[in-house]
Short mmCIF file of C-alpha atoms in Angstrom, two decimals:
data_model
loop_
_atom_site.label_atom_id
_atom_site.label_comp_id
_atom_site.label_asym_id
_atom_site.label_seq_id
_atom_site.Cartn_x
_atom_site.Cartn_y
_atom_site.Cartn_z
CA UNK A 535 -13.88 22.01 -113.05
CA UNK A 536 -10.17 22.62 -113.59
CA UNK A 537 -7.94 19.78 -112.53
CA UNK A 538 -6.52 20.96 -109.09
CA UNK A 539 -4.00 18.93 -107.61
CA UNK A 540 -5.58 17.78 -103.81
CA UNK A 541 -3.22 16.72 -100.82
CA UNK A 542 -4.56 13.16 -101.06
CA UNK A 543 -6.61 10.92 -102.69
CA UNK A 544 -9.28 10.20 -99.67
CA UNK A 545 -10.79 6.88 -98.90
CA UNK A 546 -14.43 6.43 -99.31
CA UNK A 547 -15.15 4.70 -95.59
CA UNK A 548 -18.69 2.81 -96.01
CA UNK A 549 -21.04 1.09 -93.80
CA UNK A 550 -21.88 -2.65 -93.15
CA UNK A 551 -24.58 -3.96 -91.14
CA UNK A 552 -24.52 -7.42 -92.25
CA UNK A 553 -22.24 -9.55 -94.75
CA UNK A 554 -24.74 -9.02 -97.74
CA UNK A 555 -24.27 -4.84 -96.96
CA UNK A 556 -20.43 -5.32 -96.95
CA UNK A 557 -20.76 -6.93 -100.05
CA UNK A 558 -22.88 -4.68 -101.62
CA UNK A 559 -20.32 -1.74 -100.35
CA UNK A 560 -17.53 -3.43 -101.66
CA UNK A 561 -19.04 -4.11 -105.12
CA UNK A 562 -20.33 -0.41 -105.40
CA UNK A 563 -16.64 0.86 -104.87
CA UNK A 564 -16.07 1.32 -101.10
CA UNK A 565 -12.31 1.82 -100.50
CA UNK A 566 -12.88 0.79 -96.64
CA UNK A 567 -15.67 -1.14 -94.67
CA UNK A 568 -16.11 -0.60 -91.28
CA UNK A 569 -18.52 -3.42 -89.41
CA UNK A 570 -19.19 -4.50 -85.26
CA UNK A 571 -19.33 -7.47 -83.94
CA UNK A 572 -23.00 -9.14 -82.56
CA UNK A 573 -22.78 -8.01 -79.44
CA UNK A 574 -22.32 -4.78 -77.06
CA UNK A 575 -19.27 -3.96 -78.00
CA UNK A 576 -20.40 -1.62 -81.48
CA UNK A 577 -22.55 1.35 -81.48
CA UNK A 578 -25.18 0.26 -83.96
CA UNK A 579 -26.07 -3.26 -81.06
CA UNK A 580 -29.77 -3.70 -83.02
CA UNK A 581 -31.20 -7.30 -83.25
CA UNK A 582 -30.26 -8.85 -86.94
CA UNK A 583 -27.26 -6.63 -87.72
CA UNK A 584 -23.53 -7.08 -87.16
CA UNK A 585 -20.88 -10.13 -87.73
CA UNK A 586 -20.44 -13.09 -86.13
CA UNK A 587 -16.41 -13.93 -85.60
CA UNK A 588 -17.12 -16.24 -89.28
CA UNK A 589 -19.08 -13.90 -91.02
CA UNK A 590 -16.31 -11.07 -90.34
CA UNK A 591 -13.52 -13.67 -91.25
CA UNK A 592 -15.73 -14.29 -95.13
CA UNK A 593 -16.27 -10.87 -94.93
CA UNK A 594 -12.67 -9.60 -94.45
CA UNK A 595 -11.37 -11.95 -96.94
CA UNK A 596 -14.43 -10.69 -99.75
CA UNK A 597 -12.90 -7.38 -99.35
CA UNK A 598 -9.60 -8.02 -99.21
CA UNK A 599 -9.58 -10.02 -102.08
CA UNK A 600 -10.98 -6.80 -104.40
CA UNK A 601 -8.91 -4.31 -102.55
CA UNK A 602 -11.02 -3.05 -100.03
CA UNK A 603 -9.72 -2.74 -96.25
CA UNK A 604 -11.91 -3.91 -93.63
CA UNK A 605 -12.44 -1.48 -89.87
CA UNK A 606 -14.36 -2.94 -87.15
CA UNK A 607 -16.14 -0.33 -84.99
CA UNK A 608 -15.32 -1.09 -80.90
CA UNK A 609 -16.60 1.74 -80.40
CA UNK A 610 -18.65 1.34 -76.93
CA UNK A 611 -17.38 2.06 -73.30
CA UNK A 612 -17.10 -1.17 -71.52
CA UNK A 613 -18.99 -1.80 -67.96
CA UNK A 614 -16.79 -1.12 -64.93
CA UNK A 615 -14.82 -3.91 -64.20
CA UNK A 616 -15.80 -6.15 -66.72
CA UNK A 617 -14.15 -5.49 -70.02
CA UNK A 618 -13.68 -8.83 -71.35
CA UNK A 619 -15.99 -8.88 -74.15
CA UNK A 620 -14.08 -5.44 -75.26
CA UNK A 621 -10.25 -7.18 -74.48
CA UNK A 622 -11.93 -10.32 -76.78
CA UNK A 623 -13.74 -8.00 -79.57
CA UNK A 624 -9.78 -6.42 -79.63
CA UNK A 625 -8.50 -9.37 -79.77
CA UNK A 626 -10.24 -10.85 -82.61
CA UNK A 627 -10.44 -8.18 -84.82
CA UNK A 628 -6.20 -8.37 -84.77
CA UNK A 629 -6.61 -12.43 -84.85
CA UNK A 630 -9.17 -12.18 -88.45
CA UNK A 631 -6.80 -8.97 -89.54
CA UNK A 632 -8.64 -6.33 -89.91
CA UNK A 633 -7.03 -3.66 -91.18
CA UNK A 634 -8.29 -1.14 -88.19
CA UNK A 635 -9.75 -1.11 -85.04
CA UNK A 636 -12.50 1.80 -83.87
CA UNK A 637 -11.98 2.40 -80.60
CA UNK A 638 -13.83 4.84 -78.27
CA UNK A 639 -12.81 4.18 -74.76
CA UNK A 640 -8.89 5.88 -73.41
CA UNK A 641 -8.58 2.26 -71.17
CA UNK A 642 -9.37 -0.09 -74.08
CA UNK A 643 -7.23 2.00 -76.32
CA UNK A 644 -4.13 1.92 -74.08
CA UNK A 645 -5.17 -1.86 -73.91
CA UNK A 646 -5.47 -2.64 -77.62
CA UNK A 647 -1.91 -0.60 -78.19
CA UNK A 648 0.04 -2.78 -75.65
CA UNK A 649 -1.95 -6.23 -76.11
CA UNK A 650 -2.13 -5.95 -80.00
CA UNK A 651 0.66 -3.59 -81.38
CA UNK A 652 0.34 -5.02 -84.69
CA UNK A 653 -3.54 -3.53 -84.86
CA UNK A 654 -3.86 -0.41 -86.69
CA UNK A 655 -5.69 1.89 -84.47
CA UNK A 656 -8.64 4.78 -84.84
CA UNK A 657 -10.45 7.05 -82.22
CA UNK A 658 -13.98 6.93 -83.06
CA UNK A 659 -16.04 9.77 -83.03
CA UNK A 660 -17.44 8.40 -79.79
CA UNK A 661 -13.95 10.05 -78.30
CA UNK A 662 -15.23 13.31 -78.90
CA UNK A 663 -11.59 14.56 -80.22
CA UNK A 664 -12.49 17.76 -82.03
CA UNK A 665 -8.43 19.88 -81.66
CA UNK A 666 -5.04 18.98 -82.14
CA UNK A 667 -3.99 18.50 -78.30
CA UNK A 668 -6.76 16.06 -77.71
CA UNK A 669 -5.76 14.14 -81.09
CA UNK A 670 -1.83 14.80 -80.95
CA UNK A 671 -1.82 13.23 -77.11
CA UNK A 672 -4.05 9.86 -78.53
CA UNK A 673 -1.43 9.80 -81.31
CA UNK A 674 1.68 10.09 -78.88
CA UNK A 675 0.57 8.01 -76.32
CA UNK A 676 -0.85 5.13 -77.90
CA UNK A 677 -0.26 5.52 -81.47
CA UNK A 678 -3.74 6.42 -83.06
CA UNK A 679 -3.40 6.60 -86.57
CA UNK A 680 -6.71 8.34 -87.34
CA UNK A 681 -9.39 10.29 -86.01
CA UNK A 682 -13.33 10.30 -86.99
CA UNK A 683 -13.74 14.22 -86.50
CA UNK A 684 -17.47 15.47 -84.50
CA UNK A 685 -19.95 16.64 -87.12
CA UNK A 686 -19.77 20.17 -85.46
CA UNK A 687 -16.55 21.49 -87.10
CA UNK A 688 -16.44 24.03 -90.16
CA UNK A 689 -14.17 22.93 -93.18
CA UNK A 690 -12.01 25.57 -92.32
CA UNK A 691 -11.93 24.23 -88.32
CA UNK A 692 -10.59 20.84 -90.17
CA UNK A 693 -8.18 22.28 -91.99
CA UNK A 694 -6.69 24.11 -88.82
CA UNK A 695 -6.89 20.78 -87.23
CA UNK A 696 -4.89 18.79 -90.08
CA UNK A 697 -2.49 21.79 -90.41
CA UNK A 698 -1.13 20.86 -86.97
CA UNK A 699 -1.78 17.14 -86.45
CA UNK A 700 0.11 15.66 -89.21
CA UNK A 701 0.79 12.84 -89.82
CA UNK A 702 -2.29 11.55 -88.28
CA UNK A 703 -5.06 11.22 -90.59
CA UNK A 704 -8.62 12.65 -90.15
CA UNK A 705 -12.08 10.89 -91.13
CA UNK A 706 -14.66 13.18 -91.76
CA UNK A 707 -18.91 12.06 -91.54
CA UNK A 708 -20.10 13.14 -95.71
CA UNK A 709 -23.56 11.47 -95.62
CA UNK A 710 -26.25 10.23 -93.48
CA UNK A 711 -28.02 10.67 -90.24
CA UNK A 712 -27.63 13.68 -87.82
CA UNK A 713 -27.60 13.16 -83.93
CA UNK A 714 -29.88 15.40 -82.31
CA UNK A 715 -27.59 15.66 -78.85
CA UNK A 716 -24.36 16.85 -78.29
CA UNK A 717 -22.12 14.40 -81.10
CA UNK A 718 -22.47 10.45 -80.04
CA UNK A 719 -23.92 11.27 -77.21
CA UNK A 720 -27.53 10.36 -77.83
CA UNK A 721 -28.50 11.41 -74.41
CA UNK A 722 -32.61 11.82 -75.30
CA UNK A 723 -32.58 8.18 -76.01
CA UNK A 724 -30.34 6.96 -72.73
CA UNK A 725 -33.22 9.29 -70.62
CA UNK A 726 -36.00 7.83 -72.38
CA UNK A 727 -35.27 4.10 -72.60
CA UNK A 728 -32.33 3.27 -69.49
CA UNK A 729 -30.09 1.92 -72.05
CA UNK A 730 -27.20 3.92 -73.62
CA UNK A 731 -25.55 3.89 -76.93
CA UNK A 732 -21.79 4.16 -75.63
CA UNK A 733 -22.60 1.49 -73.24
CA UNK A 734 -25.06 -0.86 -74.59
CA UNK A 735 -24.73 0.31 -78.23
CA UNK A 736 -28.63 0.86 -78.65
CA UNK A 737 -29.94 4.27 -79.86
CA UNK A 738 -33.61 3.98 -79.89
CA UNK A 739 -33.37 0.45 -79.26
CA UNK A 740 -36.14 -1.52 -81.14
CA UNK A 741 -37.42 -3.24 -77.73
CA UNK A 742 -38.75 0.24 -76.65
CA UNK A 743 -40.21 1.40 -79.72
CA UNK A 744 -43.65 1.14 -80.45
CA UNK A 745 -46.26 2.18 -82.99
CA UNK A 746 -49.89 2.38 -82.08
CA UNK A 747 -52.39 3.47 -85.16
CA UNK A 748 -55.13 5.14 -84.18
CA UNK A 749 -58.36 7.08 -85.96
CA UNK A 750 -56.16 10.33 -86.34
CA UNK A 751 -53.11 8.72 -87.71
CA UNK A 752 -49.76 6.95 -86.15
CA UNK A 753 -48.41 8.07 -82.80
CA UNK A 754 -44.60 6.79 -82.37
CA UNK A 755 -43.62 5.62 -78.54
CA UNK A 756 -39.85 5.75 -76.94
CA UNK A 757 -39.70 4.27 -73.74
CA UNK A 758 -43.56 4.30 -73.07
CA UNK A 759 -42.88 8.57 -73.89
CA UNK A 760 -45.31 10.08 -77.19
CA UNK A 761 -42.24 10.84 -79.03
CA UNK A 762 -44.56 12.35 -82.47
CA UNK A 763 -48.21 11.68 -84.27
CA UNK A 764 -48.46 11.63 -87.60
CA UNK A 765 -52.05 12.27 -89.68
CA UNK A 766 -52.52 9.56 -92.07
CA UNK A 767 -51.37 11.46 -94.97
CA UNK A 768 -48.11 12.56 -93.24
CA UNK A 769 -44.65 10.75 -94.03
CA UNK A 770 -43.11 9.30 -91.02
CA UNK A 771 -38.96 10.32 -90.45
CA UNK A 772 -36.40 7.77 -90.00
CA UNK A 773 -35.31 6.16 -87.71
CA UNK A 774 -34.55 7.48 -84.74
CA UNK A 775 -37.57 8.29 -82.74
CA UNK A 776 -36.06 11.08 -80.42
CA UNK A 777 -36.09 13.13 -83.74
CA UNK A 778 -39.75 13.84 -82.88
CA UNK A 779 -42.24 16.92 -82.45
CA UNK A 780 -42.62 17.82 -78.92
CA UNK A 781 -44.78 20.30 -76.76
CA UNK A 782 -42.91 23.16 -75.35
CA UNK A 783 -45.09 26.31 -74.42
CA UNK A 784 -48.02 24.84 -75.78
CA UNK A 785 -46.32 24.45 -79.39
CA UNK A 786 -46.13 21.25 -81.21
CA UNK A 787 -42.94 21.26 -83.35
CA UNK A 788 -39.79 19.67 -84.04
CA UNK A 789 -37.80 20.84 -80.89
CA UNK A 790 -34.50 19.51 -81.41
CA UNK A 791 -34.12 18.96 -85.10
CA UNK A 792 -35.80 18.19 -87.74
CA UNK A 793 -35.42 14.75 -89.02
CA UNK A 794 -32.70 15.85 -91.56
CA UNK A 795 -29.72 13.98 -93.73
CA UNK A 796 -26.32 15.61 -93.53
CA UNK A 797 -24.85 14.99 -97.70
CA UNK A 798 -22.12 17.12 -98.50
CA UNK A 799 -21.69 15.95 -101.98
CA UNK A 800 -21.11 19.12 -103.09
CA UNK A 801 -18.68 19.91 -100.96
CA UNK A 802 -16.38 17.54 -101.64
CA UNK A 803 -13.60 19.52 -103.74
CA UNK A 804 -13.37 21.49 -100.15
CA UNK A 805 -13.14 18.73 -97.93
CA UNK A 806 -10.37 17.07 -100.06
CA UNK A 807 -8.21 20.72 -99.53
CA UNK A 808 -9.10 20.99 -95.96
CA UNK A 809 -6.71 17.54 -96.02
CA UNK A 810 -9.33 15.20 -94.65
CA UNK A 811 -8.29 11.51 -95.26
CA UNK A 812 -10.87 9.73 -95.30
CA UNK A 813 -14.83 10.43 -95.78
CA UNK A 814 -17.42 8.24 -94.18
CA UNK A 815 -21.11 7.27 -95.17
CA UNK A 816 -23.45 6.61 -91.88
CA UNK A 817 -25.89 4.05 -91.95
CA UNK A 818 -24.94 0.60 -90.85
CA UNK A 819 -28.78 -0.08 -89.43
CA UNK A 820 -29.58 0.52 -93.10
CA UNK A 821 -30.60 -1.95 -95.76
CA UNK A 822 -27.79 -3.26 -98.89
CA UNK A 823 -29.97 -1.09 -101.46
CA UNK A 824 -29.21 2.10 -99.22
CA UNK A 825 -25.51 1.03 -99.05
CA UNK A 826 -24.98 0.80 -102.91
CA UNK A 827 -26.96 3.77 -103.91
CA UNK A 828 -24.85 5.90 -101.44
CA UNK A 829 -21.77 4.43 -102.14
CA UNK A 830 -22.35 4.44 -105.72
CA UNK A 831 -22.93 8.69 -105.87
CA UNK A 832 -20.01 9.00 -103.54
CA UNK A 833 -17.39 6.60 -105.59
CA UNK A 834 -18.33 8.79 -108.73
CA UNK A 835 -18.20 11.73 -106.58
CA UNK A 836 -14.63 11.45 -105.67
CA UNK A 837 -13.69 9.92 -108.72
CA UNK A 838 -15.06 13.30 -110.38
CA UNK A 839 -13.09 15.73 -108.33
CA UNK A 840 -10.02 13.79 -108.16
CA UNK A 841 -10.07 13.99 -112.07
CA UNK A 842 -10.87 17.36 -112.60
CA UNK A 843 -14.10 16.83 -113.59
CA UNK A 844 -17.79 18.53 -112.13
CA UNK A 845 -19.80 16.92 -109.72
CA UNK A 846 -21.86 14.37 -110.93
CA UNK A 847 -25.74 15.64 -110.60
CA UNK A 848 -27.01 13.26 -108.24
CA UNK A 849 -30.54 13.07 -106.84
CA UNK A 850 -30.30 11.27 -103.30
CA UNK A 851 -33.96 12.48 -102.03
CA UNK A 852 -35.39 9.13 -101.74
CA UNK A 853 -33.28 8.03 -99.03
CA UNK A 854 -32.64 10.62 -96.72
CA UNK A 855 -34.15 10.66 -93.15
CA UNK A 856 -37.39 13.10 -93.78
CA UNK A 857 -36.82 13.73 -97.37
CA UNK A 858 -34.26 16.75 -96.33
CA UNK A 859 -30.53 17.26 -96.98
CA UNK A 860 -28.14 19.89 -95.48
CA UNK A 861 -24.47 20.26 -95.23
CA UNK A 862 -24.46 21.21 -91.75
CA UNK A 863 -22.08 22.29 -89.87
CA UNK A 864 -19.09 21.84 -92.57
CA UNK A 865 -20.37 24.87 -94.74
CA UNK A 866 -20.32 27.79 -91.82
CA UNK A 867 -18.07 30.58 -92.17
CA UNK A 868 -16.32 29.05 -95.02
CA UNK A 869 -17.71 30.49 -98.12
#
């Protein structure tokens, strides 16, 4: 690859679950971490993940120490007329400085801006802000300084976006997990299990999920609903159950999507001229070996392009949901 000279070096935005997966992050060459607190207030609320206000504190200061910046997701829409836990989660995350807040809901936005105008603020995907009036009014109004961008946009959508939205900065999902509904939105799961992921940050929440084996093979259960059987010999996808085969005129098949991991490794070189800021790995429900091994192709991925060098040839098969990769939406109408 000839060297090219890109807009801007992006950051490579990478998941945390726990203090031993920001670690791992960190150490693997993760410009940013982004993290939630233990409670309803982050999008990824699953029993044994998240911070505690003294893990995030260590966890700030591991990063910070190595160069790393530290985002912590708020990223839920807080119960009607109790927002506390959100106005504390705000709070804190300013008190420990983080280096961003994630924030998802216009009222705790407008909040965090006038309560906290030292905190560095970014509209989570949950926002839904997919064209430059949407983002250019968060940006006016209450100072935004970046937006996580809807998986559903082609690279040359992003670039129209950027064109017009500078100087606010534009995060774009590279690897990891596809939602099956409309973009954060996880309505399948709400339906099936009375909890929702922008309110009580649960997507397939474990308390609902069940496996019975039986003498055909493994049959998978949201909600008390037969979300998919497997045979014995069949591999199971991963993890979220509403990416399951369902009956529709008497056919058996994968209705909604297949389970599927969105990588766009290879188009990286695009994504950089397209102007995107920052590109982020999914997967804070995963485990520290997923982190590095992600982290580690997309540090060297980056690093390649950045130095006018090819793509590294990296195999990341073994850890995608269902053993599939695609680049989505990002690749229509572009080449």
């Amino acid at each position: 690859m000839a060297s090219v000279n890109f807009p801007v070096r992006p950051e490579l935005v990478c998941p945390a679950g726990t203090p031993a997966a920001l670690r791992s992050a960190v150490d693997a060459g993760a410009d940013c971490v982004y993290v939630g607190f233990r409670d309803e207030t982050n999008a990824r609320n699953f029993p044994g993940l998240n911070f505690n206000r003294k893990e995030l504190a260590e966890g700030i200061a591991y990063a910070h120490e190595r160069g790393a910046k530290v985002l912590v997701a708020i990223n839920t829409f807080p119960r009607a007329g109790a927002p506390e836990i959100w106005h504390q989660a705000v709070a804190d995350a300013a008190r420990l400085r983080a280096d961003a807040a994630i924030l998802a809901d216009i009222g705790l936005i407008a909040h965090a801006a006038q309560a906290h105008p030292e905190l560095r603020l970014h509209l989570s995907v949950q926002a839904a802000a997919s064209n430059p009036d949407a983002i250019r009014f968060y940006a006016e109004r209450f100072g935004v300084k970046r937006v996580v961008l809807p998986r559903v946009l082609t690279v040359q959508e992003i670039a129209a976006v950027n064109a017009r939205i500078a100087p606010v900065e534009t995060e774009v999902f590279v690897f990891g997990g596809l939602c099956v509904m409309a973009e954060g939105r996880c309505a399948l799961s709400s339906y099936a299990t009375g909890q929702s992921p922008n309110m009580n940050g649960v997507c397939s929440p474990a308390g609902e999920v069940r496996y019975t084996e039986t003498s055909q093979g493994i049959t998978s259960e949201l909600g008390g609903f037969t979300i998919n059987k497997f045979a014995h010999n069949e591999p199971a996808g991963y993890p979220t159950l509403c990416k399951g085969r369902f009956i529709a005129k008497d056919k058996a098949s994968y209705l909604f999507e297949e389970p599927t991991s969105l990588n766009t490794l290879t188009m990286l070189p695009d994504l950089i001229k397209a102007g995107v800021t920052a590109f982020k790995i999914e997967g804070r429900q995963r485990g520290r070996a997923y982190v590095a091994a992600v982290v580690q192709a997309f540090r060297a991925g980056v690093d390649a392009v950045m130095d006018g060098k090819p793509l590294p040839d990296i195999d990341l098969d073994r850890i995608t949901e269902g053993g599939k990769q695609t680049t989505g939406a990002y690749e229509k109408a572009w080449r």
